[in-house]
PDB file of C-alpha atoms and ligand atoms in Angstrom:
ATOM      1  CA  MET A   1       0.007   0.003  -0.039  1.00 55.00           C
ATOM      2  CA  SER A   2       1.467   3.369  -1.010  1.00 61.00           C
ATOM      3  CA  GLU A   3       1.023   6.328   1.254  1.00 74.00           C
ATOM      4  CA  GLN A   4      -0.259   9.608  -0.059  1.00 83.00           C
ATOM      5  CA  LYS A   5       2.309  12.387  -0.086  1.00 94.00           C
ATOM      6  CA  ARG A   6       1.489  15.381   2.064  1.00 96.00           C
ATOM      7  CA  THR A   7       3.277  18.541   3.184  1.00 97.00           C
ATOM      8  CA  PHE A   8       2.907  20.225   6.589  1.00 98.00           C
ATOM      9  CA  VAL A   9       1.892  23.864   6.277  1.00 98.00           C
ATOM     10  CA  CYS A  10       1.525  25.145   9.885  1.00 98.00           C
ATOM     11  CA  HIS A  11      -0.555  24.833  13.046  1.00 98.00           C
ATOM     12  CA  VAL A  12      -4.174  25.634  12.423  1.00 98.00           C
ATOM     13  CA  ASP A  13      -4.000  28.598  14.866  1.00 97.00           C
ATOM     14  CA  ASP A  14      -1.328  30.160  12.656  1.00 98.00           C
ATOM     15  CA  LEU A  15      -3.692  30.389   9.697  1.00 98.00           C
ATOM     16  CA  PRO A  16      -6.722  32.264  10.901  1.00 97.00           C
ATOM     17  CA  PRO A  17      -9.741  33.111   8.608  1.00 96.00           C
ATOM     18  CA  GLY A  18      -8.835  35.663   5.932  1.00 94.00           C
ATOM     19  CA  THR A  19      -5.136  34.769   5.841  1.00 96.00           C
ATOM     20  CA  MET A  20      -2.861  32.816   3.499  1.00 97.00           C
ATOM     21  CA  LYS A  21       0.395  30.965   4.115  1.00 98.00           C
ATOM     22  CA  PHE A  22       2.820  30.544   1.264  1.00 97.00           C
ATOM     23  CA  LEU A  23       4.312  27.079   0.860  1.00 97.00           C
ATOM     24  CA  PRO A  24       7.529  27.194  -1.069  1.00 97.00           C
ATOM     25  CA  VAL A  25       7.221  23.829  -2.900  1.00 95.00           C
ATOM     26  CA  GLY A  26       7.692  23.014  -6.559  1.00 92.00           C
ATOM     27  CA  LYS A  27       8.572  25.598  -9.219  1.00 93.00           C
ATOM     28  CA  GLN A  28       6.071  28.370  -8.150  1.00 96.00           C
ATOM     29  CA  GLY A  29       4.919  27.459  -4.702  1.00 98.00           C
ATOM     30  CA  ILE A  30       1.425  27.109  -3.284  1.00 98.00           C
ATOM     31  CA  GLY A  31      -0.791  29.506  -1.335  1.00 98.00           C
ATOM     32  CA  VAL A  32      -2.812  27.848   1.499  1.00 98.00           C
ATOM     33  CA  TYR A  33      -5.866  29.947   2.366  1.00 98.00           C
ATOM     34  CA  ASN A  34      -8.256  29.910   5.286  1.00 98.00           C
ATOM     35  CA  VAL A  35     -11.631  31.081   3.826  1.00 98.00           C
ATOM     36  CA  LYS A  36     -14.071  31.482   6.707  1.00 96.00           C
ATOM     37  CA  GLY A  37     -12.722  28.382   8.465  1.00 97.00           C
ATOM     38  CA  ASP A  38     -12.267  26.201   5.384  1.00 98.00           C
ATOM     39  CA  PHE A  39      -8.785  25.532   3.965  1.00 98.00           C
ATOM     40  CA  TYR A  40      -7.756  25.546   0.281  1.00 98.00           C
ATOM     41  CA  ALA A  41      -4.506  25.350  -1.583  1.00 98.00           C
ATOM     42  CA  LEU A  42      -3.925  27.168  -4.915  1.00 98.00           C
ATOM     43  CA  SER A  43      -0.993  27.234  -7.218  1.00 98.00           C
ATOM     44  CA  ASN A  44       1.060  30.414  -7.167  1.00 98.00           C
ATOM     45  CA  TYR A  45       0.860  30.376 -10.963  1.00 98.00           C
ATOM     46  CA  CYS A  46      -1.785  32.280 -12.825  1.00 98.00           C
ATOM     47  CA  PRO A  47      -3.088  30.345 -15.895  1.00 97.00           C
ATOM     48  CA  HIS A  48      -3.275  33.540 -17.907  1.00 97.00           C
ATOM     49  CA  ARG A  49       0.400  34.559 -18.184  1.00 97.00           C
ATOM     50  CA  GLY A  50       2.013  32.918 -15.179  1.00 97.00           C
ATOM     51  CA  ALA A  51       1.943  35.724 -12.578  1.00 98.00           C
ATOM     52  CA  PRO A  52       2.471  34.860  -8.917  1.00 98.00           C
ATOM     53  CA  LEU A  53      -1.234  34.536  -8.285  1.00 98.00           C
ATOM     54  CA  CYS A  54      -1.008  34.235  -4.470  1.00 97.00           C
ATOM     55  CA  LEU A  55       0.535  37.730  -4.197  1.00 97.00           C
ATOM     56  CA  GLY A  56      -2.821  39.061  -5.376  1.00 97.00           C
ATOM     57  CA  PRO A  57      -5.337  40.499  -2.965  1.00 97.00           C
ATOM     58  CA  VAL A  58      -8.073  38.367  -1.429  1.00 96.00           C
ATOM     59  CA  SER A  59     -11.443  39.948  -2.175  1.00 94.00           C
ATOM     60  CA  GLY A  60     -15.070  39.403  -2.928  1.00 95.00           C
ATOM     61  CA  GLU A  61     -17.331  39.916  -5.911  1.00 91.00           C
ATOM     62  CA  VAL A  62     -19.586  42.763  -7.083  1.00 91.00           C
ATOM     63  CA  ARG A  63     -22.926  41.388  -8.241  1.00 92.00           C
ATOM     64  CA  PRO A  64     -26.079  42.986  -9.591  1.00 93.00           C
ATOM     65  CA  GLY A  65     -28.665  43.692  -6.866  1.00 93.00           C
ATOM     66  CA  ASP A  66     -32.441  43.310  -6.981  1.00 93.00           C
ATOM     67  CA  GLU A  67     -33.044  46.911  -8.078  1.00 94.00           C
ATOM     68  CA  PRO A  68     -31.912  48.532 -11.317  1.00 93.00           C
ATOM     69  CA  TYR A  69     -28.353  49.994 -10.963  1.00 94.00           C
ATOM     70  CA  GLU A  70     -28.018  48.352  -7.595  1.00 95.00           C
ATOM     71  CA  LEU A  71     -24.767  46.476  -6.880  1.00 95.00           C
ATOM     72  CA  THR A  72     -24.064  44.210  -3.951  1.00 95.00           C
ATOM     73  CA  TRP A  73     -20.825  42.944  -2.405  1.00 95.00           C
ATOM     74  CA  GLU A  74     -20.785  39.214  -2.039  1.00 94.00           C
ATOM     75  CA  ARG A  75     -18.480  36.338  -1.312  1.00 95.00           C
ATOM     76  CA  ASP A  76     -15.997  38.415   0.731  1.00 94.00           C
ATOM     77  CA  GLN A  77     -12.681  36.631   1.261  1.00 95.00           C
ATOM     78  CA  GLU A  78     -13.585  33.935  -1.321  1.00 97.00           C
ATOM     79  CA  ILE A  79     -11.854  35.347  -4.375  1.00 97.00           C
ATOM     80  CA  VAL A  80      -8.173  36.028  -5.189  1.00 98.00           C
ATOM     81  CA  ARG A  81      -7.291  38.646  -7.839  1.00 97.00           C
ATOM     82  CA  CYS A  82      -4.195  38.161 -10.005  1.00 98.00           C
ATOM     83  CA  PRO A  83      -1.707  40.976  -9.392  1.00 98.00           C
ATOM     84  CA  TRP A  84      -0.790  41.374 -13.070  1.00 98.00           C
ATOM     85  CA  HIS A  85      -4.088  41.670 -15.110  1.00 97.00           C
ATOM     86  CA  GLY A  86      -6.735  41.262 -12.521  1.00 96.00           C
ATOM     87  CA  TRP A  87      -8.298  37.915 -13.412  1.00 97.00           C
ATOM     88  CA  GLU A  88     -10.259  36.686 -10.482  1.00 96.00           C
ATOM     89  CA  PHE A  89     -10.294  33.063  -9.190  1.00 97.00           C
ATOM     90  CA  GLU A  90     -12.509  31.324  -6.714  1.00 97.00           C
ATOM     91  CA  ILE A  91     -10.121  30.195  -3.952  1.00 98.00           C
ATOM     92  CA  ALA A  92     -12.217  27.070  -3.141  1.00 97.00           C
ATOM     93  CA  THR A  93     -12.009  25.619  -6.691  1.00 97.00           C
ATOM     94  CA  GLY A  94      -9.432  27.660  -8.643  1.00 97.00           C
ATOM     95  CA  ASN A  95     -12.046  28.427 -11.278  1.00 97.00           C
ATOM     96  CA  ALA A  96     -11.727  31.787 -13.013  1.00 97.00           C
ATOM     97  CA  LEU A  97     -14.824  33.903 -12.449  1.00 94.00           C
ATOM     98  CA  ALA A  98     -15.079  35.363 -15.934  1.00 91.00           C
ATOM     99  CA  LEU A  99     -13.628  32.571 -18.066  1.00 89.00           C
ATOM    100  CA  LYS A 100     -15.119  29.249 -17.064  1.00 83.00           C
ATOM    101  CA  ASN A 101     -12.485  27.249 -19.088  1.00 92.00           C
ATOM    102  CA  HIS A 102      -9.597  28.627 -17.100  1.00 96.00           C
ATOM    103  CA  LYS A 103      -8.600  27.299 -13.739  1.00 97.00           C
ATOM    104  CA  ALA A 104      -5.706  27.684 -11.310  1.00 97.00           C
ATOM    105  CA  ARG A 105      -4.387  24.341 -10.085  1.00 97.00           C
ATOM    106  CA  SER A 106      -5.506  23.365  -6.574  1.00 97.00           C
ATOM    107  CA  TRP A 107      -4.884  20.636  -4.027  1.00 97.00           C
ATOM    108  CA  PRO A 108      -6.888  19.210  -1.154  1.00 97.00           C
ATOM    109  CA  VAL A 109      -6.066  20.526   2.353  1.00 98.00           C
ATOM    110  CA  THR A 110      -6.588  18.481   5.497  1.00 97.00           C
ATOM    111  CA  VAL A 111      -6.377  19.341   9.185  1.00 97.00           C
ATOM    112  CA  GLU A 112      -5.187  16.628  11.549  1.00 97.00           C
ATOM    113  CA  ASP A 113      -4.350  16.978  15.243  1.00 97.00           C
ATOM    114  CA  GLY A 114      -4.336  20.710  14.877  1.00 97.00           C
ATOM    115  CA  SER A 115      -1.923  20.779  11.947  1.00 98.00           C
ATOM    116  CA  VAL A 116      -2.718  21.847   8.353  1.00 98.00           C
ATOM    117  CA  TYR A 117      -1.447  19.735   5.416  1.00 98.00           C
ATOM    118  CA  VAL A 118      -1.590  19.985   1.637  1.00 98.00           C
ATOM    119  CA  GLU A 119      -2.275  16.649   0.116  1.00 97.00           C
ATOM    120  CA  GLY A 120      -0.416  15.312  -2.919  1.00 95.00           C
ATOM    121  CA  VAL A 121       2.675  17.564  -2.827  1.00 94.00           C
TER     122      VAL A 121
HETATM  123  S1  FES B 201      -1.119  36.773 -15.476  1.00 61.34           S
HETATM  124 FE1  FES B 201      -2.753  36.560 -14.159  1.00 61.34          FE
HETATM  125  S2  FES B 201      -4.339  37.796 -15.098  1.00 61.34           S
HETATM  126 FE2  FES B 201      -2.662  37.902 -16.479  1.00 61.34          FE
END
Protein backbone atom coordinates (compact mmCIF):
# COMPACT_ATOMS: atom_id res chain seq x y z
CA MET A 1 0.00 0.00 0.00
CA SER A 2 1.48 3.36 -1.01
CA GLU A 3 1.05 6.34 1.26
CA GLN A 4 -0.31 9.61 -0.08
CA LYS A 5 2.31 12.35 -0.09
CA ARG A 6 1.49 15.39 2.06
CA THR A 7 3.25 18.54 3.17
CA PHE A 8 2.91 20.20 6.56
CA VAL A 9 1.89 23.87 6.31
CA CYS A 10 1.50 25.17 9.86
CA HIS A 11 -0.51 24.83 13.06
CA VAL A 12 -4.18 25.62 12.44
CA ASP A 13 -4.00 28.59 14.86
CA ASP A 14 -1.30 30.17 12.68
CA LEU A 15 -3.67 30.38 9.70
CA PRO A 16 -6.74 32.29 10.91
CA PRO A 17 -9.71 33.07 8.62
CA GLY A 18 -8.87 35.63 5.94
CA THR A 19 -5.16 34.77 5.82
CA MET A 20 -2.85 32.84 3.50
CA LYS A 21 0.40 30.96 4.13
CA PHE A 22 2.84 30.56 1.28
CA LEU A 23 4.28 27.09 0.88
CA PRO A 24 7.57 27.17 -1.07
CA VAL A 25 7.21 23.84 -2.90
CA GLY A 26 7.68 23.00 -6.56
CA LYS A 27 8.53 25.60 -9.18
CA GLN A 28 6.07 28.35 -8.19
CA GLY A 29 4.90 27.49 -4.69
CA ILE A 30 1.41 27.11 -3.27
CA GLY A 31 -0.80 29.50 -1.33
CA VAL A 32 -2.79 27.89 1.48
CA TYR A 33 -5.86 29.96 2.39
CA ASN A 34 -8.28 29.96 5.27
CA VAL A 35 -11.62 31.07 3.83
CA LYS A 36 -14.09 31.47 6.70
CA GLY A 37 -12.71 28.40 8.47
CA ASP A 38 -12.26 26.18 5.41
CA PHE A 39 -8.79 25.53 3.99
CA TYR A 40 -7.77 25.54 0.32
CA ALA A 41 -4.49 25.33 -1.60
CA LEU A 42 -3.95 27.15 -4.89
CA SER A 43 -0.97 27.22 -7.22
CA ASN A 44 1.04 30.43 -7.15
CA TYR A 45 0.86 30.38 -10.96
CA CYS A 46 -1.82 32.28 -12.85
CA PRO A 47 -3.06 30.31 -15.90
CA HIS A 48 -3.27 33.53 -17.92
CA ARG A 49 0.40 34.56 -18.18
CA GLY A 50 2.06 32.96 -15.19
CA ALA A 51 1.94 35.72 -12.58
CA PRO A 52 2.51 34.85 -8.91
CA LEU A 53 -1.22 34.52 -8.26
CA CYS A 54 -1.00 34.23 -4.49
CA LEU A 55 0.54 37.71 -4.22
CA GLY A 56 -2.82 39.08 -5.37
CA PRO A 57 -5.36 40.52 -2.95
CA VAL A 58 -8.10 38.37 -1.44
CA SER A 59 -11.41 39.95 -2.18
CA GLY A 60 -15.07 39.41 -2.95
CA GLU A 61 -17.32 39.94 -5.90
CA VAL A 62 -19.60 42.77 -7.05
CA ARG A 63 -22.93 41.39 -8.24
CA PRO A 64 -26.10 42.98 -9.60
CA GLY A 65 -28.66 43.68 -6.87
CA ASP A 66 -32.42 43.32 -6.97
CA GLU A 67 -33.07 46.91 -8.06
CA PRO A 68 -31.91 48.56 -11.32
CA TYR A 69 -28.36 49.97 -10.98
CA GLU A 70 -28.01 48.35 -7.57
CA LEU A 71 -24.78 46.47 -6.88
CA THR A 72 -24.07 44.22 -3.93
CA TRP A 73 -20.81 42.98 -2.41
CA GLU A 74 -20.80 39.21 -2.06
CA ARG A 75 -18.45 36.31 -1.31
CA ASP A 76 -16.04 38.42 0.74
CA GLN A 77 -12.66 36.62 1.24
CA GLU A 78 -13.57 33.92 -1.31
CA ILE A 79 -11.82 35.38 -4.37
CA VAL A 80 -8.16 36.05 -5.19
CA ARG A 81 -7.30 38.63 -7.85
CA CYS A 82 -4.20 38.15 -10.00
CA PRO A 83 -1.70 40.97 -9.40
CA TRP A 84 -0.82 41.36 -13.09
CA HIS A 85 -4.05 41.68 -15.10
CA GLY A 86 -6.77 41.27 -12.52
CA TRP A 87 -8.27 37.92 -13.42
CA GLU A 88 -10.25 36.67 -10.45
CA PHE A 89 -10.30 33.09 -9.16
CA GLU A 90 -12.52 31.32 -6.68
CA ILE A 91 -10.13 30.17 -3.95
CA ALA A 92 -12.20 27.06 -3.15
CA THR A 93 -11.98 25.63 -6.68
CA GLY A 94 -9.39 27.62 -8.64
CA ASN A 95 -12.03 28.44 -11.25
CA ALA A 96 -11.70 31.79 -13.02
CA LEU A 97 -14.82 33.89 -12.45
CA ALA A 98 -15.11 35.37 -15.94
CA LEU A 99 -13.63 32.59 -18.07
CA LYS A 100 -15.09 29.25 -17.08
CA ASN A 101 -12.53 27.25 -19.09
CA HIS A 102 -9.57 28.65 -17.11
CA LYS A 103 -8.58 27.28 -13.73
CA ALA A 104 -5.70 27.70 -11.29
CA ARG A 105 -4.39 24.37 -10.06
CA SER A 106 -5.53 23.37 -6.59
CA TRP A 107 -4.88 20.64 -4.03
CA PRO A 108 -6.88 19.20 -1.14
CA VAL A 109 -6.05 20.49 2.33
CA THR A 110 -6.57 18.48 5.50
CA VAL A 111 -6.40 19.34 9.19
CA GLU A 112 -5.20 16.63 11.54
CA ASP A 113 -4.37 16.98 15.23
CA GLY A 114 -4.34 20.76 14.88
CA SER A 115 -1.95 20.77 11.92
CA VAL A 116 -2.71 21.87 8.35
CA TYR A 117 -1.44 19.73 5.44
CA VAL A 118 -1.58 20.00 1.65
CA GLU A 119 -2.24 16.60 0.14
CA GLY A 120 -0.43 15.32 -2.92
CA VAL A 121 2.67 17.52 -2.79
S1 LIG B 1 -1.08 36.75 -15.49
FE1 LIG B 1 -2.76 36.59 -14.17
S2 LIG B 1 -4.32 37.76 -15.10
FE2 LIG B 1 -2.65 37.87 -16.45
